[in-house]
């Protein structure tokens, strides 16, 4: 359960970019009342052919993180919606190193069923396939 630390909204190591597919950019643009092209130009960079949110120059925080809260929560990208159930952390060693030791919400709140976790993993995989 989210503890409101904002830690998952800060760049760290290999998990630096928040990648965005076209559906994410459309959803975020709509949430902000912008055309997708305007949103993309203002808030996105492209690295190795993939769109991602621009990095905050002064901090490692997401541009949309204010006082440990996501200011675009309803429009947030798939990568944020599916955390912490990403394919690359779903083995015991990675889970402990990259999730349990990092996220203060682990083992708090409700338990997720195997099918809910699998659904999040599949949404993340699908999102990555259309980036």
MMTF fields as JSON, N, C-alpha, C and O atoms, coordinates in Angstrom:
{
  "mmtfVersion": "1.0.0",
  "mmtfProducer": "UNKNOWN",
  "numBonds": 523,
  "numAtoms": 524,
  "numGroups": 131,
  "numChains": 1,
  "numModels": 1,
  "chainsPerModel": [1],
  "groupsPerChain": [131],
  "chainIdList": ["A"],
  "bondAtomList": [4, 2, 8, 6, 12, 10, 16, 14, 20, 18, 24, 22, 28, 26, 32, 30, 36, 34, 40, 38, 44, 42, 48, 46, 52, 50, 56, 54, 60, 58, 64, 62, 68, 66, 72, 70, 76, 74, 80, 78, 84, 82, 88, 86, 92, 90, 96, 94, 100, 98, 104, 102, 108, 106, 112, 110, 116, 114, 120, 118, 124, 122, 128, 126, 132, 130, 136, 134, 140, 138, 144, 142, 148, 146, 152, 150, 156, 154, 160, 158, 164, 162, 168, 166, 172, 170, 176, 174, 180, 178, 184, 182, 188, 186, 192, 190, 196, 194, 200, 198, 204, 202, 208, 206, 212, 210, 216, 214, 220, 218, 224, 222, 228, 226, 232, 230, 236, 234, 240, 238, 244, 242, 248, 246, 252, 250, 256, 254, 260, 258, 264, 262, 268, 266, 272, 270, 276, 274, 280, 278, 284, 282, 288, 286, 292, 290, 296, 294, 300, 298, 304, 302, 308, 306, 312, 310, 316, 314, 320, 318, 324, 322, 328, 326, 332, 330, 336, 334, 340, 338, 344, 342, 348, 346, 352, 350, 356, 354, 360, 358, 364, 362, 368, 366, 372, 370, 376, 374, 380, 378, 384, 382, 388, 386, 392, 390, 396, 394, 400, 398, 404, 402, 408, 406, 412, 410, 416, 414, 420, 418, 424, 422, 428, 426, 432, 430, 436, 434, 440, 438, 444, 442, 448, 446, 452, 450, 456, 454, 460, 458, 464, 462, 468, 466, 472, 470, 476, 474, 480, 478, 484, 482, 488, 486, 492, 490, 496, 494, 500, 498, 504, 502, 508, 506, 512, 510, 516, 514, 520, 518],
  "bondOrderList": [1, 1, 1, 1, 1, 1, 1, 1, 1, 1, 1, 1, 1, 1, 1, 1, 1, 1, 1, 1, 1, 1, 1, 1, 1, 1, 1, 1, 1, 1, 1, 1, 1, 1, 1, 1, 1, 1, 1, 1, 1, 1, 1, 1, 1, 1, 1, 1, 1, 1, 1, 1, 1, 1, 1, 1, 1, 1, 1, 1, 1, 1, 1, 1, 1, 1, 1, 1, 1, 1, 1, 1, 1, 1, 1, 1, 1, 1, 1, 1, 1, 1, 1, 1, 1, 1, 1, 1, 1, 1, 1, 1, 1, 1, 1, 1, 1, 1, 1, 1, 1, 1, 1, 1, 1, 1, 1, 1, 1, 1, 1, 1, 1, 1, 1, 1, 1, 1, 1, 1, 1, 1, 1, 1, 1, 1, 1, 1, 1, 1],
  "groupList": [{"groupName": "UNK", "atomNameList": ["N", "CA", "C", "O"], "elementList": ["N", "C", "C", "O"], "formalChargeList": [0, 0, 0, 0], "bondAtomList": [1, 0, 2, 1, 3, 2], "bondOrderList": [1, 1, 2], "singleLetterCode": "X", "chemCompType": "L-PEPTIDE LINKING"}],
  "groupTypeList": [0, 0, 0, 0, 0, 0, 0, 0, 0, 0, 0, 0, 0, 0, 0, 0, 0, 0, 0, 0, 0, 0, 0, 0, 0, 0, 0, 0, 0, 0, 0, 0, 0, 0, 0, 0, 0, 0, 0, 0, 0, 0, 0, 0, 0, 0, 0, 0, 0, 0, 0, 0, 0, 0, 0, 0, 0, 0, 0, 0, 0, 0, 0, 0, 0, 0, 0, 0, 0, 0, 0, 0, 0, 0, 0, 0, 0, 0, 0, 0, 0, 0, 0, 0, 0, 0, 0, 0, 0, 0, 0, 0, 0, 0, 0, 0, 0, 0, 0, 0, 0, 0, 0, 0, 0, 0, 0, 0, 0, 0, 0, 0, 0, 0, 0, 0, 0, 0, 0, 0, 0, 0, 0, 0, 0, 0, 0, 0, 0, 0, 0],
  "groupIdList": [1, 2, 3, 4, 5, 6, 7, 8, 9, 10, 11, 12, 13, 14, 15, 16, 17, 18, 19, 20, 21, 22, 23, 24, 25, 26, 27, 28, 29, 30, 31, 32, 33, 34, 35, 36, 37, 38, 39, 40, 41, 42, 43, 44, 45, 46, 47, 48, 49, 50, 51, 52, 53, 54, 55, 56, 57, 58, 59, 60, 61, 62, 63, 64, 65, 66, 67, 68, 69, 70, 71, 72, 73, 74, 75, 76, 77, 78, 79, 80, 81, 82, 83, 84, 85, 86, 87, 88, 89, 90, 91, 92, 93, 94, 95, 96, 97, 98, 99, 100, 101, 102, 103, 104, 105, 106, 107, 108, 109, 110, 111, 112, 113, 114, 115, 116, 117, 118, 119, 120, 121, 122, 123, 124, 125, 126, 127, 128, 129, 130, 131],
  "secStructList": [7, 7, 7, 1, 7, 7, 4, 4, 4, 5, 7, 5, 6, 6, 5, 7, 7, 7, 5, 7, 7, 2, 2, 2, 2, 2, 2, 2, 2, 2, 2, 2, 6, 7, 7, 2, 2, 2, 2, 2, 2, 2, 2, 3, 3, 3, 3, 6, 6, 3, 3, 3, 3, 7, 7, 7, 1, 1, 1, 1, 5, 7, 6, 6, 3, 3, 6, 6, 3, 3, 6, 6, 4, 4, 4, 7, 7, 2, 2, 2, 2, 2, 6, 6, 7, 7, 4, 4, 4, 7, 1, 2, 2, 2, 0, 0, 0, 0, 0, 0, 6, 6, 7, 6, 6, 6, 6, 7, 1, 7, 7, 7, 7, 2, 2, 2, 2, 2, 2, 2, 2, 2, 2, 2, 2, 2, 2, 2, 2, 6, 7],
  "xCoordList": [0.855, 0.0, 0.894, 1.885, 0.525, 1.318, 1.397, 0.395, 2.618, 2.862, 3.116, 3.367, 3.05, 3.215, 4.637, 4.847, 5.609, 7.008, 7.528, 8.448, 6.95, 7.42, 8.693, 9.227, 9.191, 10.439, 10.339, 11.314, 9.181, 9.03, 8.958, 8.97, 8.884, 8.802, 10.13, 10.189, 11.192, 12.531, 13.408, 13.352, 14.201, 15.105, 16.153, 16.704, 16.42, 17.446, 18.04, 17.343, 19.319, 20.037, 19.432, 19.152, 19.231, 18.725, 17.251, 16.748, 16.561, 15.148, 15.0, 14.273, 15.684, 15.719, 14.589, 14.035, 14.235, 13.239, 11.844, 11.672, 10.862, 9.467, 9.127, 8.9, 9.096, 8.827, 7.34, 6.494, 7.042, 5.66, 5.355, 6.059, 4.297, 3.834, 2.803, 2.506, 2.274, 1.333, 0.072, -0.49, -0.372, -1.571, -1.318, -2.183, -0.129, 0.244, 0.273, -0.267, 0.904, 1.011, -0.36, -0.611, -1.232, -2.594, -3.349, -3.999, -3.264, -3.965, -3.448, -4.233, -2.14, -1.551, -1.89, -2.207, -1.821, -2.162, -3.615, -3.915, -4.504, -5.922, -6.121, -6.879, -5.45, -5.563, -5.124, -5.686, -4.121, -3.601, -4.291, -3.972, -5.24, -5.96, -5.109, -5.274, -4.198, -3.294, -3.491, -3.988, -3.103, -3.036, -1.817, -0.831, -1.89, -0.806, 0.523, 1.552, 0.51, 1.742, 2.341, 3.559, 1.499, 1.966, 2.542, 3.609, 1.832, 2.32, 3.687, 4.623, 3.79, 5.028, 6.19, 7.277, 5.967, 7.035, 7.446, 8.631, 6.481, 6.753, 7.334, 8.217, 6.861, 7.191, 8.013, 8.397, 8.288, 8.97, 10.302, 10.512, 11.178, 12.413, 12.361, 11.533, 13.247, 13.325, 14.766, 15.684, 14.959, 16.286, 16.258, 15.392, 17.199, 17.269, 15.942, 15.584, 15.215, 13.96, 12.739, 11.649, 12.896, 11.785, 11.462, 12.355, 10.178, 9.746, 9.76, 9.428, 10.146, 10.116, 9.911, 10.148, 9.468, 9.306, 10.66, 11.671, 10.666, 11.888, 12.27, 11.423, 13.557, 14.03, 14.056, 14.361, 13.733, 13.832, 15.315, 16.079, 15.715, 17.144, 17.731, 18.913, 16.933, 17.473, 17.339, 18.039, 16.458, 16.289, 16.152, 16.11, 16.086, 15.847, 14.36, 13.969, 13.53, 12.087, 11.373, 11.827, 10.259, 9.371, 8.895, 8.695, 8.72, 8.233, 6.865, 6.51, 6.107, 4.746, 4.618, 3.506, 5.733, 5.724, 5.842, 6.814, 4.844, 4.847, 4.467, 3.41, 5.322, 5.09, 4.731, 3.779, 5.502, 5.353, 4.044, 3.634, 3.389, 2.127, 2.225, 2.859, 1.6, 1.529, 0.423, -0.738, 0.798, -0.182, -1.013, -1.957, -0.664, -1.436, -1.878, -1.977, -2.141, -2.395, -3.393, -3.124, -4.504, -5.518, -5.029, -5.515, -4.091, -3.572, -2.191, -1.578, -1.698, -0.32, -0.087, -1.023, 1.17, 1.492, 1.401, 1.383, 1.343, 1.24, 2.376, 2.154, 3.579, 4.735, 4.503, 4.911, 3.859, 3.557, 2.37, 2.341, 1.408, 0.217, 0.551, -0.103, 1.552, 1.846, 2.922, 3.151, 3.585, 4.586, 3.926, 2.829, 4.489, 5.825, 5.852, 6.849, 4.784, 4.691, 5.215, 4.464, 6.507, 7.18, 7.848, 8.354, 7.857, 8.458, 9.897, 10.279, 10.682, 12.104, 12.381, 13.519, 11.379, 11.605, 10.819, 10.718, 10.272, 9.417, 10.166, 9.616, 11.392, 12.09, 12.535, 12.704, 12.726, 12.984, 14.155, 14.041, 15.256, 16.421, 16.147, 16.417, 15.618, 15.312, 14.219, 14.289, 13.21, 12.125, 12.692, 12.338, 13.575, 14.161, 15.038, 14.927, 15.903, 16.844, 16.158, 16.439, 15.256, 14.704, 13.344, 12.925, 12.665, 11.331, 11.271, 11.041, 11.474, 11.341, 12.275, 11.853, 13.525, 14.493, 14.322, 15.008, 13.424, 13.244, 11.89, 11.801, 10.846, 9.48, 8.915, 8.783, 8.581, 8.053, 6.631, 6.132, 5.977, 4.609, 4.499, 3.405, 5.642, 5.616, 5.207, 5.684, 4.309, 3.744, 2.837, 2.616, 2.324, 1.332, 0.095, 0.204, -1.048, -2.275, -2.746, -2.329, -3.604, -4.218, -3.249, -2.271, -3.527, -2.753, -3.324, -4.539, -2.441, -2.86, -2.875, -1.979, -3.887, -3.987, -2.995, -2.505, -2.713, -1.813, -2.343, -1.569, -3.658, -4.22, -4.115, -3.929, -4.232, -4.058, -2.611, -2.357, -1.684, -0.262, 0.035, 0.7, -0.451, -0.248, -0.847, -0.262, -2.002, -2.64, -1.752, -1.595, -1.18, -0.274, 0.964, 1.394, 1.527, 2.703, 2.361, 3.13, 1.222, 0.809, 0.55, 0.884, -0.041, -0.257, 1.079, 1.23, 2.041, 3.363, 4.034, 4.6, 3.978, 4.573, 3.931, 4.627, 2.603, 1.895, 2.305, 2.531, 2.398, 2.802, 4.193, 4.428, 5.096, 6.461, 6.509, 7.384, 5.582, 5.601, 5.117, 5.37, 4.417, 3.932, 4.649, 4.22, 5.749, 6.563, 7.3, 8.068],
  "yCoordList": [-1.177, 0.0, 1.231, 1.303, 2.178, 3.396, 4.088, 4.26, 4.478, 5.177, 6.665, 7.402, 7.106, 8.515, 9.032, 10.216, 8.153, 8.577, 9.278, 10.092, 8.97, 9.525, 8.864, 9.268, 7.847, 7.197, 6.564, 6.564, 6.034, 5.389, 6.41, 6.038, 7.678, 8.752, 9.478, 10.577, 8.86, 9.412, 8.479, 7.26, 9.044, 8.268, 7.603, 8.216, 6.326, 5.617, 4.524, 3.618, 4.631, 3.596, 3.28, 4.174, 1.981, 1.554, 1.89, 1.812, 2.259, 2.611, 4.127, 4.722, 4.74, 6.185, 6.798, 7.817, 6.217, 6.826, 6.275, 5.106, 7.135, 6.706, 6.711, 7.763, 5.51, 5.381, 5.533, 5.124, 6.129, 6.428, 5.928, 6.257, 5.126, 4.77, 5.816, 6.739, 5.678, 6.676, 6.765, 7.848, 5.641, 5.653, 6.437, 7.181, 6.262, 7.026, 8.516, 9.323, 8.877, 10.295, 10.912, 12.054, 10.175, 10.68, 10.859, 11.883, 9.866, 9.925, 11.09, 11.832, 11.242, 12.311, 13.679, 14.613, 13.79, 15.047, 15.422, 16.57, 14.454, 14.707, 15.152, 16.085, 14.496, 14.844, 16.288, 16.982, 16.725, 18.086, 19.098, 20.287, 18.622, 19.526, 20.005, 21.126, 19.149, 19.497, 18.557, 17.442, 19.009, 18.108, 17.211, 17.625, 15.992, 15.034, 15.581, 15.408, 16.234, 16.785, 17.859, 17.923, 18.687, 19.736, 19.102, 19.499, 18.119, 17.41, 16.789, 16.945, 16.09, 15.396, 16.379, 16.119, 17.484, 18.477, 19.095, 19.329, 19.356, 20.033, 19.099, 19.507, 17.866, 16.986, 15.745, 15.002, 15.508, 14.268, 14.511, 15.529, 13.551, 13.435, 12.089, 11.237, 11.911, 10.64, 10.164, 10.881, 8.954, 8.361, 6.979, 6.163, 6.722, 5.431, 5.069, 3.895, 6.084, 5.859, 5.7, 5.423, 5.872, 5.681, 6.982, 7.665, 7.315, 8.488, 8.192, 7.089, 9.187, 9.093, 10.497, 11.492, 10.559, 11.868, 12.542, 11.891, 13.851, 14.616, 14.482, 14.297, 14.58, 14.51, 15.909, 16.884, 15.994, 17.25, 17.57, 16.775, 18.719, 19.068, 19.24, 18.965, 19.688, 19.985, 18.834, 18.816, 17.879, 16.728, 15.474, 15.547, 14.356, 13.093, 12.764, 11.689, 13.691, 13.446, 13.617, 14.351, 12.927, 13.098, 14.55, 15.182, 15.061, 16.436, 16.653, 17.778, 15.582, 15.686, 15.333, 15.207, 15.176, 14.885, 16.195, 16.935, 16.465, 17.665, 17.255, 16.662, 17.569, 17.237, 15.752, 15.411, 14.888, 13.424, 12.919, 11.795, 13.712, 13.308, 13.469, 14.401, 12.563, 12.644, 13.629, 13.443, 14.671, 15.691, 15.285, 15.983, 14.16, 13.67, 12.225, 11.444, 11.879, 10.498, 9.795, 8.683, 10.405, 9.756, 9.572, 8.684, 10.38, 10.283, 9.649, 9.641, 9.123, 8.613, 7.492, 6.8, 7.326, 6.314, 4.879, 4.635, 3.952, 2.531, 2.087, 1.331, 2.546, 2.153, 2.484, 1.722, 3.598, 3.985, 3.191, 2.848, 2.909, 2.164, 0.723, 0.152, 0.144, -1.271, -1.511, -2.66, -0.47, -0.631, -1.218, -0.769, -2.165, -2.743, -4.042, -4.764, -4.337, -5.626, -5.521, -5.665, -5.268, -5.203, -6.547, -7.181, -6.985, -8.281, -8.426, -9.5, -7.378, -7.476, -7.598, -7.865, -7.413, -7.566, -8.736, -8.859, -9.582, -10.656, -11.972, -13.054, -11.871, -13.044, -12.675, -11.493, -13.658, -13.361, -12.403, -11.507, -12.58, -11.732, -10.281, -9.363, -10.074, -8.713, -8.085, -6.898, -8.869, -8.35, -7.81, -6.713, -8.589, -8.151, -6.92, -5.96, -6.938, -5.831, -4.566, -3.469, -4.716, -3.567, -3.102, -1.982, -3.936, -3.561, -3.506, -2.441, -4.639, -4.704, -3.716, -3.013, -3.655, -2.766, -1.305, -0.433, -1.036, 0.312, 0.921, 2.101, 0.116, 0.628, 0.429, -0.707, 1.517, 1.386, 0.821, 0.539, 0.655, 0.136, -1.37, -1.927, -2.04, -3.498, -4.116, -3.717, -5.101, -5.808, -4.92, -5.193, -3.878, -3.027, -2.994, -3.072, -2.882, -2.832, -4.207, -5.213, -4.248, -5.509, -6.381, -5.895, -7.65, -8.618, -8.665, -8.633, -8.74, -8.863, -10.333, -11.089, -10.731, -12.123, -12.367, -11.429, -13.629, -13.994, -13.48, -13.034, -13.542, -13.075, -11.547, -11.046, -10.812, -9.354, -8.99, -8.07, -9.715, -9.473, -9.815, -9.051, -10.949, -11.362, -10.34, -10.051, -9.796, -8.775, -7.523, -6.961, -7.096, -5.939, -6.223, -5.379, -7.4, -7.779, -7.753, -7.232, -8.31, -8.338, -6.938, -6.65, -6.071, -4.679, -3.985, -3.242, -4.233, -3.634, -4.171, -3.401, -5.48, -6.083, -5.524, -5.184, -5.429, -4.903, -3.452, -3.051, -2.677, -1.283, -1.174, -0.326, -2.025, -2.007, -2.426, -1.987, -3.262, -3.757, -2.714, -2.841, -1.677, -0.647, 0.679, 1.7, 0.656, 1.862, 2.022, 2.971],
  "zCoordList": [0.0, 0.0, 0.0, 0.726, -0.816, -0.925, 0.433, 1.128, 0.786, 2.053, 1.837, 2.791, 0.576, 0.269, 0.415, 0.679, 0.246, 0.384, -0.867, -0.786, -2.009, -3.268, -3.773, -4.806, -3.058, -3.456, -4.848, -5.6, -5.187, -6.493, -7.63, -8.803, -7.283, -8.276, -8.426, -8.979, -7.932, -8.046, -8.862, -8.698, -9.724, -10.555, -9.68, -8.766, -9.98, -9.231, -10.105, -10.563, -10.321, -11.057, -12.404, -13.203, -12.649, -13.942, -14.144, -15.264, -13.08, -13.201, -13.27, -12.476, -14.21, -14.302, -15.096, -14.682, -16.209, -17.083, -16.826, -16.48, -17.0, -17.065, -18.545, -19.143, -19.129, -20.554, -20.833, -20.037, -21.979, -22.338, -23.736, -24.691, -23.853, -25.186, -25.612, -24.854, -26.784, -27.3, -26.44, -26.277, -25.892, -25.049, -23.754, -23.29, -23.183, -21.983, -22.288, -21.532, -23.395, -23.734, -24.002, -23.617, -24.648, -24.888, -23.579, -23.369, -22.701, -21.418, -20.57, -19.978, -20.517, -19.71, -20.294, -19.558, -21.605, -22.263, -21.98, -21.651, -22.108, -21.84, -20.398, -20.134, -19.475, -18.054, -17.804, -16.957, -18.546, -18.382, -19.295, -19.266, -20.108, -21.008, -22.168, -22.65, -22.615, -23.707, -24.887, -24.729, -26.055, -27.202, -26.994, -26.385, -27.498, -27.311, -27.814, -27.161, -28.958, -29.526, -28.611, -28.443, -28.029, -27.115, -25.845, -25.377, -25.296, -24.113, -24.397, -23.613, -25.516, -25.864, -25.975, -25.46, -26.631, -26.805, -25.469, -25.232, -24.608, -23.343, -22.279, -21.525, -22.206, -21.086, -21.427, -20.525, -22.7, -23.081, -23.78, -24.44, -23.61, -24.378, -25.079, -24.756, -26.032, -26.744, -26.683, -27.081, -26.183, -26.069, -26.703, -26.39, -27.587, -28.284, -28.948, -29.035, -29.413, -30.115, -29.229, -29.731, -27.905, -26.971, -26.247, -25.745, -26.2, -25.45, -23.952, -23.518, -23.181, -21.726, -21.171, -21.857, -19.923, -19.291, -19.16, -18.899, -19.344, -19.12, -17.662, -16.788, -17.423, -16.05, -15.456, -16.143, -14.18, -13.455, -13.318, -12.771, -13.809, -13.821, -12.427, -12.221, -11.47, -10.134, -9.139, -8.126, -9.408, -8.517, -9.363, -10.591, -8.723, -9.424, -9.461, -9.915, -8.982, -8.888, -10.227, -11.105, -10.357, -11.498, -11.544, -10.506, -12.742, -12.908, -12.268, -11.918, -12.118, -11.615, -10.131, -9.617, -9.454, -8.019, -7.239, -7.389, -6.411, -5.569, -4.152, -3.935, -3.195, -1.79, -1.616, -0.915, -2.262, -2.189, -2.792, -2.502, -3.613, -4.24, -5.752, -6.248, -6.468, -7.918, -8.293, -7.931, -9.018, -9.392, -10.606, -10.977, -11.221, -12.37, -12.141, -13.087, -10.896, -10.508, -11.438, -11.894, -11.717, -12.571, -14.002, -14.704, -14.444, -15.8, -15.881, -16.948, -14.777, -14.716, -15.735, -16.134, -16.146, -17.157, -16.644, -15.437, -17.565, -17.239, -16.331, -15.386, -16.605, -15.8, -14.328, -13.451, -14.052, -12.673, -12.121, -10.939, -12.975, -12.559, -12.166, -11.294, -12.797, -12.574, -11.514, -11.136, -11.025, -9.967, -8.729, -8.396, -8.033, -8.183, -8.986, -8.96, -9.687, -10.379, -11.805, -12.77, -11.923, -13.214, -13.488, -12.563, -14.734, -15.061, -14.553, -14.09, -14.634, -14.283, -12.793, -12.406, -11.948, -10.504, -9.902, -8.681, -10.754, -10.263, -10.01, -10.215, -9.574, -9.059, -7.646, -7.346, -6.781, -5.361, -5.1, -4.263, -5.796, -5.552, -5.952, -5.178, -7.149, -7.614, -6.751, -6.43, -6.375, -5.533, -4.224, -3.792, -3.594, -2.321, -2.507, -1.744, -3.507, -3.72, -4.232, -3.749, -5.211, -5.907, -5.401, -5.694, -4.659, -4.197, -2.671, -2.099, -2.011, -0.551, 0.147, 1.066, -0.274, 0.374, -0.023, 0.51, -0.943, -1.473, -1.122, -0.784, -1.204, -1.089, 0.318, 0.773, 1.011, 2.369, 2.432, 3.522, 1.289, 1.277, 1.171, 1.27, 0.969, 0.841, 2.182, 3.244, 2.096, 3.257, 4.104, 5.284, 3.506, 4.172, 3.278, 2.054, 3.879, 3.09, 2.684, 3.257, 1.709, 1.29, 0.519, -0.049, 0.506, -0.272, -1.688, -1.881, -2.663, -4.057, -4.433, -4.057, -5.168, -5.608, -6.741, -7.37, -6.983, -8.07, -9.409, -10.256, -9.598, -10.87, -11.012, -12.121, -9.916, -9.97, -10.311, -11.088, -9.727, -10.004, -11.456, -12.156, -11.903, -13.293, -14.253, -15.296, -13.907, -14.739, -14.845, -15.929, -13.726, -13.757, -14.598, -15.385, -14.433, -15.221, -16.711, -17.519, -17.067, -18.469, -19.015, -20.164, -18.204, -18.648, -18.9, -19.87, -18.021, -18.203, -19.456, -20.233, -19.662, -20.854, -22.115, -23.072, -22.117, -23.283, -23.527, -24.668, -22.465, -22.583, -23.209, -24.069, -22.78, -23.3, -24.762, -25.508, -25.169, -26.549, -27.556, -28.754, -27.069, -27.984, -27.82, -28.356, -27.07, -26.93, -28.212, -28.369]
}
